Short mmCIF file of C-alpha atoms and ligand atoms in Angstrom, two decimals:
data_model
loop_
_atom_site.label_atom_id
_atom_site.label_comp_id
_atom_site.label_asym_id
_atom_site.label_seq_id
_atom_site.Cartn_x
_atom_site.Cartn_y
_atom_site.Cartn_z
CA UNK A 48 -0.02 0.01 -0.04
CA UNK A 49 1.24 3.48 -0.83
CA UNK A 50 2.43 5.58 2.21
CA UNK A 51 -0.03 7.93 3.57
CA UNK A 52 0.61 11.37 1.84
CA UNK A 53 1.97 13.90 4.28
CA UNK A 54 -0.69 16.30 3.03
CA UNK A 55 -3.15 14.05 4.88
CA UNK A 56 -1.15 13.33 8.01
CA UNK A 57 -2.23 15.06 11.21
CA UNK A 58 0.11 17.79 12.64
CA UNK A 59 0.29 18.98 16.17
CA UNK A 60 1.12 22.60 16.84
CA UNK A 61 1.32 23.61 20.49
CA UNK A 62 -1.57 21.63 21.93
CA UNK A 63 -3.76 21.66 18.94
CA UNK A 64 -3.87 18.81 16.39
CA UNK A 65 -4.67 19.67 12.78
CA UNK A 66 -6.41 16.75 10.86
CA UNK A 67 -4.36 17.42 7.77
CA UNK A 68 -1.90 20.07 6.53
CA UNK A 69 -4.07 21.98 4.10
CA UNK A 70 -4.73 25.54 5.22
CA UNK A 71 -7.16 28.08 3.87
CA UNK A 72 -5.17 31.30 3.60
CA UNK A 73 -6.80 34.37 5.16
CA UNK A 74 -9.02 36.06 2.56
CA UNK A 75 -10.77 39.41 3.17
CA UNK A 76 -14.30 39.50 1.83
CA UNK A 77 -14.79 43.17 2.29
CA UNK A 78 -18.38 42.34 3.12
CA UNK A 79 -18.80 43.06 6.76
CA UNK A 80 -20.85 45.88 8.22
CA UNK A 81 -19.21 47.94 10.90
CA UNK A 82 -16.72 45.16 11.23
CA UNK A 83 -19.43 42.58 12.00
CA UNK A 84 -19.42 39.43 9.89
CA UNK A 85 -22.66 38.01 8.49
CA UNK A 86 -24.31 35.33 6.48
CA UNK A 87 -21.83 35.75 3.58
CA UNK A 88 -18.92 34.96 5.89
CA UNK A 89 -20.80 32.04 7.29
CA UNK A 90 -21.48 30.45 3.89
CA UNK A 91 -18.04 31.35 2.53
CA UNK A 92 -16.06 29.87 5.49
CA UNK A 93 -18.38 26.86 6.11
CA UNK A 94 -17.72 25.73 2.58
CA UNK A 95 -14.12 25.36 3.36
CA UNK A 96 -14.96 23.29 6.48
CA UNK A 97 -17.18 21.04 4.43
CA UNK A 98 -14.42 20.99 1.83
CA UNK A 99 -11.97 19.39 4.24
CA UNK A 100 -9.22 21.89 4.95
CA UNK A 101 -7.46 21.18 8.27
CA UNK A 102 -7.03 24.73 9.36
CA UNK A 103 -9.26 27.53 8.18
CA UNK A 104 -8.01 31.16 8.55
CA UNK A 105 -10.72 33.70 8.61
CA UNK A 106 -9.88 37.02 6.88
CA UNK A 107 -7.67 39.75 8.27
CA UNK A 108 -9.66 41.31 11.06
CA UNK A 109 -8.96 44.82 12.15
CA UNK A 110 -7.76 45.36 15.71
CA UNK A 111 -9.20 48.87 15.66
CA UNK A 112 -11.57 50.93 13.53
CA UNK A 113 -8.88 53.06 11.81
CA UNK A 114 -6.94 49.78 11.15
CA UNK A 115 -9.41 48.55 8.50
CA UNK A 116 -8.32 48.36 4.89
CA UNK A 117 -11.82 49.12 3.70
CA UNK A 118 -15.28 49.84 5.07
CA UNK A 119 -16.16 46.23 4.49
CA UNK A 120 -13.31 44.69 6.58
CA UNK A 121 -14.17 42.35 9.39
CA UNK A 122 -13.23 43.60 12.90
CA UNK A 123 -12.38 42.21 16.24
CA UNK A 124 -12.22 45.41 18.20
CA UNK A 125 -15.67 45.04 19.85
CA UNK A 126 -17.41 42.28 21.81
CA UNK A 127 -20.33 42.36 19.28
CA UNK A 128 -17.83 41.52 16.40
CA UNK A 129 -16.39 38.71 18.45
CA UNK A 130 -19.87 37.25 19.11
CA UNK A 131 -20.69 37.33 15.35
CA UNK A 132 -17.76 35.09 14.67
CA UNK A 133 -18.91 32.44 17.05
CA UNK A 134 -21.50 30.73 14.70
CA UNK A 135 -18.71 30.45 12.18
CA UNK A 136 -16.07 29.02 14.58
CA UNK A 137 -18.60 26.55 16.02
CA UNK A 138 -19.56 25.27 12.49
CA UNK A 139 -15.87 24.96 11.53
CA UNK A 140 -15.02 22.99 14.71
CA UNK A 141 -18.10 20.81 14.28
CA UNK A 142 -16.76 19.68 10.92
CA UNK A 143 -13.48 18.68 12.49
CA UNK A 144 -11.42 21.62 11.20
CA UNK A 145 -9.56 24.18 13.24
CA UNK A 146 -10.85 27.77 13.18
CA UNK A 147 -8.16 30.39 12.95
CA UNK A 148 -8.15 34.19 12.74
CA UNK A 149 -5.68 36.74 11.30
CA UNK A 150 -5.55 40.01 13.18
CA UNK A 151 -4.14 43.14 11.64
CA UNK A 152 -3.97 46.80 11.25
CA UNK A 153 -3.86 48.23 7.76
CA UNK A 154 -1.50 51.30 8.68
CA UNK A 155 -0.87 53.45 5.60
CA UNK A 156 -2.96 51.02 3.44
CA UNK A 157 -6.13 51.82 5.43
CA UNK A 158 -9.03 53.76 3.93
CA UNK A 159 -9.01 51.89 0.59
CA UNK A 160 -11.72 51.02 -1.90
CA UNK A 161 -13.04 47.55 -1.90
CA UNK A 162 -11.27 45.68 -4.76
CA UNK A 163 -14.26 45.70 -7.00
CA UNK A 164 -14.61 49.52 -6.70
CA UNK A 165 -11.03 50.05 -7.85
CA UNK A 166 -8.67 48.77 -5.03
CA UNK A 167 -7.16 52.25 -4.68
CA UNK A 168 -7.65 55.17 -2.20
CA UNK A 169 -11.16 56.20 -1.52
CA UNK A 170 -12.33 58.78 -4.06
CA UNK A 171 -15.43 60.79 -5.06
CA UNK A 172 -17.48 57.83 -6.24
CA UNK A 173 -16.95 56.08 -2.99
CA UNK A 174 -17.93 59.15 -1.02
CA UNK A 175 -21.17 59.29 -2.99
CA UNK A 176 -21.71 55.68 -2.02
CA UNK A 177 -21.22 56.64 1.67
CA UNK A 178 -17.68 55.21 2.01
CA UNK A 179 -15.89 58.23 3.51
CA UNK A 180 -12.05 58.35 3.77
CA UNK A 181 -10.72 58.38 7.30
CA UNK A 182 -7.33 59.60 8.79
CA UNK A 183 -4.60 56.89 8.59
CA UNK A 184 -1.52 56.00 10.50
CA UNK A 185 1.99 54.77 9.59
CA UNK A 186 5.51 54.79 10.58
CA UNK A 187 6.37 57.83 8.52
CA UNK A 188 4.38 60.48 6.75
CA UNK A 189 4.93 58.75 3.47
CA UNK A 190 1.96 57.87 1.16
CA UNK A 191 1.77 54.60 -0.56
CA UNK A 192 1.73 56.38 -3.90
CA UNK A 193 0.71 59.61 -5.62
CA UNK A 194 -2.88 60.37 -4.81
CA UNK A 195 -2.98 58.17 -1.73
CA UNK A 196 -3.55 59.54 1.72
CA UNK A 197 -0.56 60.68 3.64
CA UNK A 198 -0.47 58.79 7.00
CA UNK A 199 0.31 60.49 10.26
CA UNK A 200 3.64 59.26 11.65
CA UNK A 201 2.72 57.41 14.81
CA UNK A 202 3.90 58.81 18.09
CA UNK A 203 4.58 56.77 21.27
CA UNK A 204 1.05 57.03 22.44
CA UNK A 205 -0.30 55.73 19.03
CA UNK A 206 2.18 52.82 19.19
CA UNK A 207 1.12 51.83 22.69
CA UNK A 208 -2.54 52.14 21.87
CA UNK A 209 -2.20 49.91 18.77
CA UNK A 210 -0.08 47.31 20.58
CA UNK A 211 -2.62 47.05 23.29
CA UNK A 212 -5.35 46.74 20.61
CA UNK A 213 -3.65 43.65 19.21
CA UNK A 214 -3.63 42.06 22.65
CA UNK A 215 -7.29 42.94 23.19
CA UNK A 216 -8.12 41.54 19.81
CA UNK A 217 -6.35 38.24 20.67
CA UNK A 218 -8.43 37.98 23.95
CA UNK A 219 -11.60 38.61 21.93
CA UNK A 220 -10.61 35.98 19.33
CA UNK A 221 -10.45 33.44 22.14
CA UNK A 222 -13.98 34.47 23.27
CA UNK A 223 -15.03 34.01 19.58
CA UNK A 224 -13.99 30.42 19.59
CA UNK A 225 -10.76 30.65 17.48
CA UNK A 226 -8.15 28.03 18.23
CA UNK A 227 -5.20 29.55 16.23
CA UNK A 228 -4.23 33.03 15.68
CA UNK A 229 -2.08 34.85 13.15
CA UNK A 230 -0.48 38.30 13.48
CA UNK A 231 -0.62 40.00 9.97
CA UNK A 232 2.92 41.14 9.62
CA UNK A 233 2.95 41.18 5.83
CA UNK A 234 1.74 42.95 2.63
CA UNK A 235 2.62 46.63 3.47
CA UNK A 236 0.16 46.88 6.30
CA UNK A 237 1.15 48.50 9.64
CA UNK A 238 3.58 45.96 10.99
CA UNK A 239 5.34 45.29 7.74
CA UNK A 240 5.39 49.00 6.95
CA UNK A 241 7.57 49.41 10.17
CA UNK A 242 9.80 46.57 9.13
CA UNK A 243 10.58 47.82 5.68
CA UNK A 244 13.09 50.62 5.04
CA UNK A 245 10.94 51.70 2.09
CA UNK A 246 8.08 52.79 4.31
CA UNK A 247 9.85 53.35 7.68
CA UNK A 248 12.03 56.52 7.78
CA UNK A 249 11.94 57.10 11.44
CA UNK A 250 14.94 57.95 13.47
CA UNK A 251 13.59 56.96 16.90
CA UNK A 252 13.68 53.61 18.60
CA UNK A 253 11.07 52.24 16.11
CA UNK A 254 13.07 53.01 13.00
CA UNK A 255 16.56 53.19 11.70
CA UNK A 256 18.40 50.00 11.62
CA UNK A 257 16.69 46.66 11.34
CA UNK A 258 16.37 45.99 15.03
CA UNK A 259 14.61 49.36 15.45
CA UNK A 260 12.38 48.62 12.55
CA UNK A 261 11.56 45.22 14.07
CA UNK A 262 10.64 46.61 17.42
CA UNK A 263 6.90 47.11 16.74
CA UNK A 264 6.55 43.55 15.28
CA UNK A 265 8.29 42.14 18.36
CA UNK A 266 6.36 44.18 20.90
CA UNK A 267 3.05 43.30 19.30
CA UNK A 268 4.07 39.61 19.26
CA UNK A 269 5.01 39.71 22.99
CA UNK A 270 1.86 41.30 24.04
CA UNK A 271 -0.29 38.97 21.83
CA UNK A 272 1.54 35.88 23.06
CA UNK A 273 0.74 36.92 26.73
CA UNK A 274 -2.89 37.42 25.81
CA UNK A 275 -3.14 34.21 23.66
CA UNK A 276 -2.96 30.88 25.52
CA UNK A 277 0.28 29.01 25.27
CA UNK A 278 -1.48 25.82 24.27
CA UNK A 279 -2.93 27.46 21.18
CA UNK A 280 -0.79 28.10 17.99
CA UNK A 281 0.50 31.51 17.15
CA UNK A 282 1.29 32.21 13.53
CA UNK A 283 3.03 35.26 12.07
CA UNK A 284 2.69 36.12 8.42
CA UNK A 285 5.68 37.84 6.81
CA UNK A 286 6.31 39.34 3.61
CA UNK A 287 9.46 37.27 3.09
CA UNK A 288 10.77 40.01 0.76
CA UNK A 289 9.49 43.30 -0.36
CA UNK A 290 10.65 42.42 -3.87
CA UNK A 291 11.60 46.16 -4.28
CA UNK A 292 15.16 47.27 -4.54
CA UNK A 293 16.38 48.68 -1.28
CA UNK A 294 13.57 46.91 0.57
CA UNK A 295 13.23 44.13 3.15
CA UNK A 296 15.12 40.94 2.12
CA UNK A 297 14.94 37.26 2.95
CA UNK A 298 17.94 37.55 5.37
CA UNK A 299 15.91 40.09 7.29
CA UNK A 300 12.97 37.62 7.46
CA UNK A 301 15.35 34.94 8.85
CA UNK A 302 16.62 37.30 11.61
CA UNK A 303 12.98 38.42 12.38
CA UNK A 304 11.84 34.70 12.52
CA UNK A 305 14.47 33.89 15.01
CA UNK A 306 13.32 36.71 17.22
CA UNK A 307 9.73 35.68 16.79
CA UNK A 308 10.64 32.09 17.77
CA UNK A 309 12.10 33.35 21.02
CA UNK A 310 8.80 35.11 21.72
CA UNK A 311 6.74 32.00 21.23
CA UNK A 312 5.56 32.11 17.64
CA UNK A 313 4.90 28.61 16.39
CA UNK A 314 4.65 28.98 12.61
CA UNK A 315 5.99 31.54 10.06
CA UNK A 316 3.52 31.93 7.26
CA UNK A 317 5.68 32.95 4.24
CA UNK A 318 4.05 35.36 1.81
CA UNK A 319 5.85 38.27 0.04
CA UNK A 320 5.35 41.75 -1.37
CA UNK A 321 2.46 44.07 -0.92
CA UNK A 322 4.40 47.17 0.07
CA UNK A 323 3.46 48.86 -3.12
CA UNK A 324 0.09 50.00 -4.49
CA UNK A 325 -0.38 46.85 -6.55
CA UNK A 326 -1.02 44.72 -3.49
CA UNK A 327 0.30 41.21 -2.65
CA UNK A 328 -1.62 39.15 -5.26
CA UNK A 329 -1.08 41.68 -8.12
CA UNK A 330 2.58 42.84 -7.59
CA UNK A 331 4.63 42.97 -10.71
CA UNK A 332 7.47 40.52 -11.27
CA UNK A 333 7.79 36.96 -12.49
CA UNK A 334 5.61 34.45 -10.68
CA UNK A 335 5.01 30.86 -11.27
CA UNK A 336 3.47 27.97 -9.20
CA UNK A 337 4.94 27.84 -5.81
CA UNK A 338 7.03 31.03 -6.29
CA UNK A 339 7.08 31.61 -2.55
CA UNK A 340 7.93 28.12 -1.54
CA UNK A 341 11.76 28.83 -1.46
CA UNK A 342 11.11 31.52 1.28
CA UNK A 343 9.29 28.94 3.47
CA UNK A 344 12.20 26.51 2.87
CA UNK A 345 15.02 28.97 3.77
CA UNK A 346 13.14 30.21 6.90
CA UNK A 347 12.41 26.72 8.04
CA UNK A 348 15.91 25.60 7.41
CA UNK A 349 17.67 28.48 9.06
CA UNK A 350 15.44 28.91 12.12
CA UNK A 351 14.09 25.39 12.86
CA UNK A 352 10.60 26.97 12.96
CA UNK A 353 7.55 25.40 11.27
CA UNK A 354 6.63 27.19 8.14
CA UNK A 355 3.55 27.53 5.93
CA UNK A 356 4.06 27.84 2.18
CA UNK A 357 1.49 29.76 0.18
CA UNK A 358 1.07 31.30 -3.28
CA UNK A 359 0.04 29.52 -6.49
CA UNK A 360 0.00 26.06 -4.89
CA UNK A 361 -2.31 24.54 -7.45
CA UNK A 362 -2.46 20.72 -7.37
CA UNK A 363 -2.43 17.97 -4.82
CA UNK A 364 0.79 16.62 -6.23
CA UNK A 365 2.53 20.05 -5.92
CA UNK A 366 1.30 20.48 -2.37
CA UNK A 367 2.59 17.05 -1.45
CA UNK A 368 5.96 17.80 -3.05
CA UNK A 369 6.26 20.99 -1.00
CA UNK A 370 5.85 18.96 2.17
CA UNK A 371 8.01 15.98 1.02
CA UNK A 372 10.84 18.25 0.11
CA UNK A 373 10.95 19.62 3.59
CA UNK A 374 10.22 23.27 2.56
CA UNK A 375 7.28 23.61 4.75
CA UNK A 376 5.05 21.97 7.31
CA UNK A 377 1.83 23.38 5.98
CA UNK A 378 0.49 24.46 2.59
CA UNK A 379 -2.06 27.26 2.31
CA UNK A 380 -4.33 27.84 -0.63
CA UNK A 381 -6.23 31.07 -1.31
CA UNK A 382 -7.69 31.54 -4.87
CA UNK A 383 -7.58 27.73 -5.42
CA UNK A 384 -10.14 27.56 -2.61
CA UNK A 385 -12.34 30.19 -4.09
CA UNK A 386 -12.27 28.17 -7.35
CA UNK A 387 -12.98 24.90 -5.56
CA UNK A 388 -13.89 25.08 -1.85
CA UNK A 389 -13.69 21.23 -1.87
CA UNK A 390 -10.03 21.36 -3.04
CA UNK A 391 -8.85 19.30 -0.07
CA UNK A 392 -11.40 16.56 -0.68
CA UNK A 393 -10.47 16.49 -4.33
CA UNK A 394 -6.75 16.45 -3.42
CA UNK A 395 -7.52 13.31 -1.20
CA UNK A 396 -9.12 11.68 -4.20
CA UNK A 397 -6.25 12.48 -6.48
CA UNK A 398 -3.73 11.15 -3.99
CA UNK A 399 -5.86 8.10 -3.52
CA UNK A 400 -6.36 8.61 0.18
CA UNK A 401 -10.16 8.61 0.30
CA UNK A 402 -11.62 6.10 -2.31
CA UNK A 403 -14.79 5.57 -0.36
CA UNK A 404 -15.45 9.26 0.36
CA UNK A 405 -15.22 8.49 4.05
CA UNK A 406 -13.81 11.91 4.91
CA UNK A 407 -16.71 13.74 3.23
CA UNK A 408 -19.61 15.05 5.43
CA UNK A 409 -21.83 11.95 5.62
CA UNK A 410 -24.65 13.94 3.99
CA UNK A 411 -22.55 13.94 0.91
CA UNK A 412 -20.37 10.87 1.22
CA UNK A 413 -23.13 8.31 1.27
CA UNK A 414 -24.29 9.50 -2.15
CA UNK A 415 -20.88 9.95 -3.67
CA UNK A 416 -19.79 6.36 -2.94
CA UNK A 417 -22.98 5.22 -4.87
CA UNK A 418 -22.35 7.74 -7.63
CA UNK A 419 -18.79 6.40 -8.00
CA UNK A 420 -20.07 2.81 -8.26
CA UNK A 421 -22.72 3.78 -10.89
CA UNK A 422 -20.29 5.65 -12.88
CA UNK A 423 -17.91 2.64 -12.80
CA UNK A 424 -20.68 0.30 -13.90
CA UNK A 425 -21.33 2.61 -16.87
CA UNK A 426 -17.65 2.55 -17.71
CA UNK A 427 -17.22 6.25 -16.95
C1 FMN B 78 -9.80 37.53 -2.01
C2 FMN B 78 -8.52 37.51 -1.35
C3 FMN B 78 -8.44 38.16 -0.05
C4 FMN B 78 -7.20 38.16 0.61
N1 FMN B 78 -7.15 38.59 1.89
C5 FMN B 78 -5.97 38.42 2.66
C6 FMN B 78 -5.96 38.63 4.05
O1 FMN B 78 -6.91 39.02 4.67
N2 FMN B 78 -4.82 38.56 4.69
C7 FMN B 78 -3.66 38.05 4.12
O2 FMN B 78 -2.59 37.87 4.74
N3 FMN B 78 -3.70 37.81 2.76
C8 FMN B 78 -4.82 37.95 1.96
N4 FMN B 78 -4.83 37.49 0.71
C9 FMN B 78 -3.72 36.80 0.16
C10 FMN B 78 -3.99 35.26 0.32
O3 FMN B 78 -4.00 34.91 1.74
C11 FMN B 78 -2.78 34.45 -0.32
O4 FMN B 78 -1.63 34.67 0.40
C12 FMN B 78 -2.65 34.76 -1.84
O5 FMN B 78 -3.95 34.85 -2.46
C13 FMN B 78 -1.78 33.77 -2.55
O6 FMN B 78 -2.24 32.44 -2.47
P1 FMN B 78 -3.00 31.77 -3.71
O7 FMN B 78 -2.10 31.88 -4.90
O8 FMN B 78 -3.29 30.40 -3.33
O9 FMN B 78 -4.28 32.61 -3.92
C14 FMN B 78 -6.04 37.56 0.03
C15 FMN B 78 -6.15 36.97 -1.28
C16 FMN B 78 -7.36 37.03 -1.95
C17 FMN B 78 -7.49 36.30 -3.25
#
């Protein structure tokens, strides 16, 4: 009998056991109202639980109102927002998957249009729609691009307030039923904008050399780790590289990951880019299947930390190769899951692990077994 694929082998992180190593990458839906998630989020995320992913990241949820990317972002800065997540986390857990949340602050990329309205800074058409721009924060008073809002360079009080907001958000995430939490430290949002010399031009203790630029990321992680139970996994998403000359590089990510490890981070989620107006999924440059996997491999090898690979991981075989090669401990899918929420179940089929549809929800599996038999009889 063929060996059990790694993709479908359980993995323990801290005290939580994932049933397999397929992760749904966090994906904003820009469809919340006042940060409160609704039926759309329930249907969207429930489909991934039915689809068999082991760990399901709910979208980047803002730790404060000004930290939203768009008016439609989910939030976790109020008890009402936390309560709205509960129905979703209960369903995910009920299907045997682990519900996870990504918490973040958009920094100088706050106050943007929802993607389908332009994906740029809010303008007149958005104002007419009722989506008004709001004042934004960043490490320095440097706009993302021409025509974008100029952030206010954060002072010490702003930094303490936002750091506390991350810790409060972590506590609320626990109340909401999440069992894993990720700090969003990537894609040009607040934490990454402090890390990168492209966006951080400060000359106080939160800027300057790499250790100054890392300080916010490390302080946020310390306070979140204190607020988030030790037995529950803590992930940190990095932009492994800015991909812009003079920007944050892979060596910097390795150094950061070592510091994060000392502060109790369990997994580094290895994305890249985003510190430019194009965003992380649209950034220019050559990309192909698994283009970010080498970052996960380097960080894993040089830090001994678990890593999560993400970005154009398309097939079951490719995902299995990523794990077999030792590049990562987990593979995350984003757009593939939008295209096929049942991607994990189909991957199991492709790798020959679930010929009798035993892993499927029984409401579906019972029928699919019979469908398979009927198709076989028909020679199809
Ligand atoms: C609709 C959508 C929303 C996204 N929202 C987030 C987010 O909330 N947080 C984040 O870190 N990345 C976000 N991303 C990036 C994905 O998590 C993922 O890293 C990226 O899509 C690459 O993986 P893929 O090639 O499998 O789609 C988003 C991507 C998409 C397509």
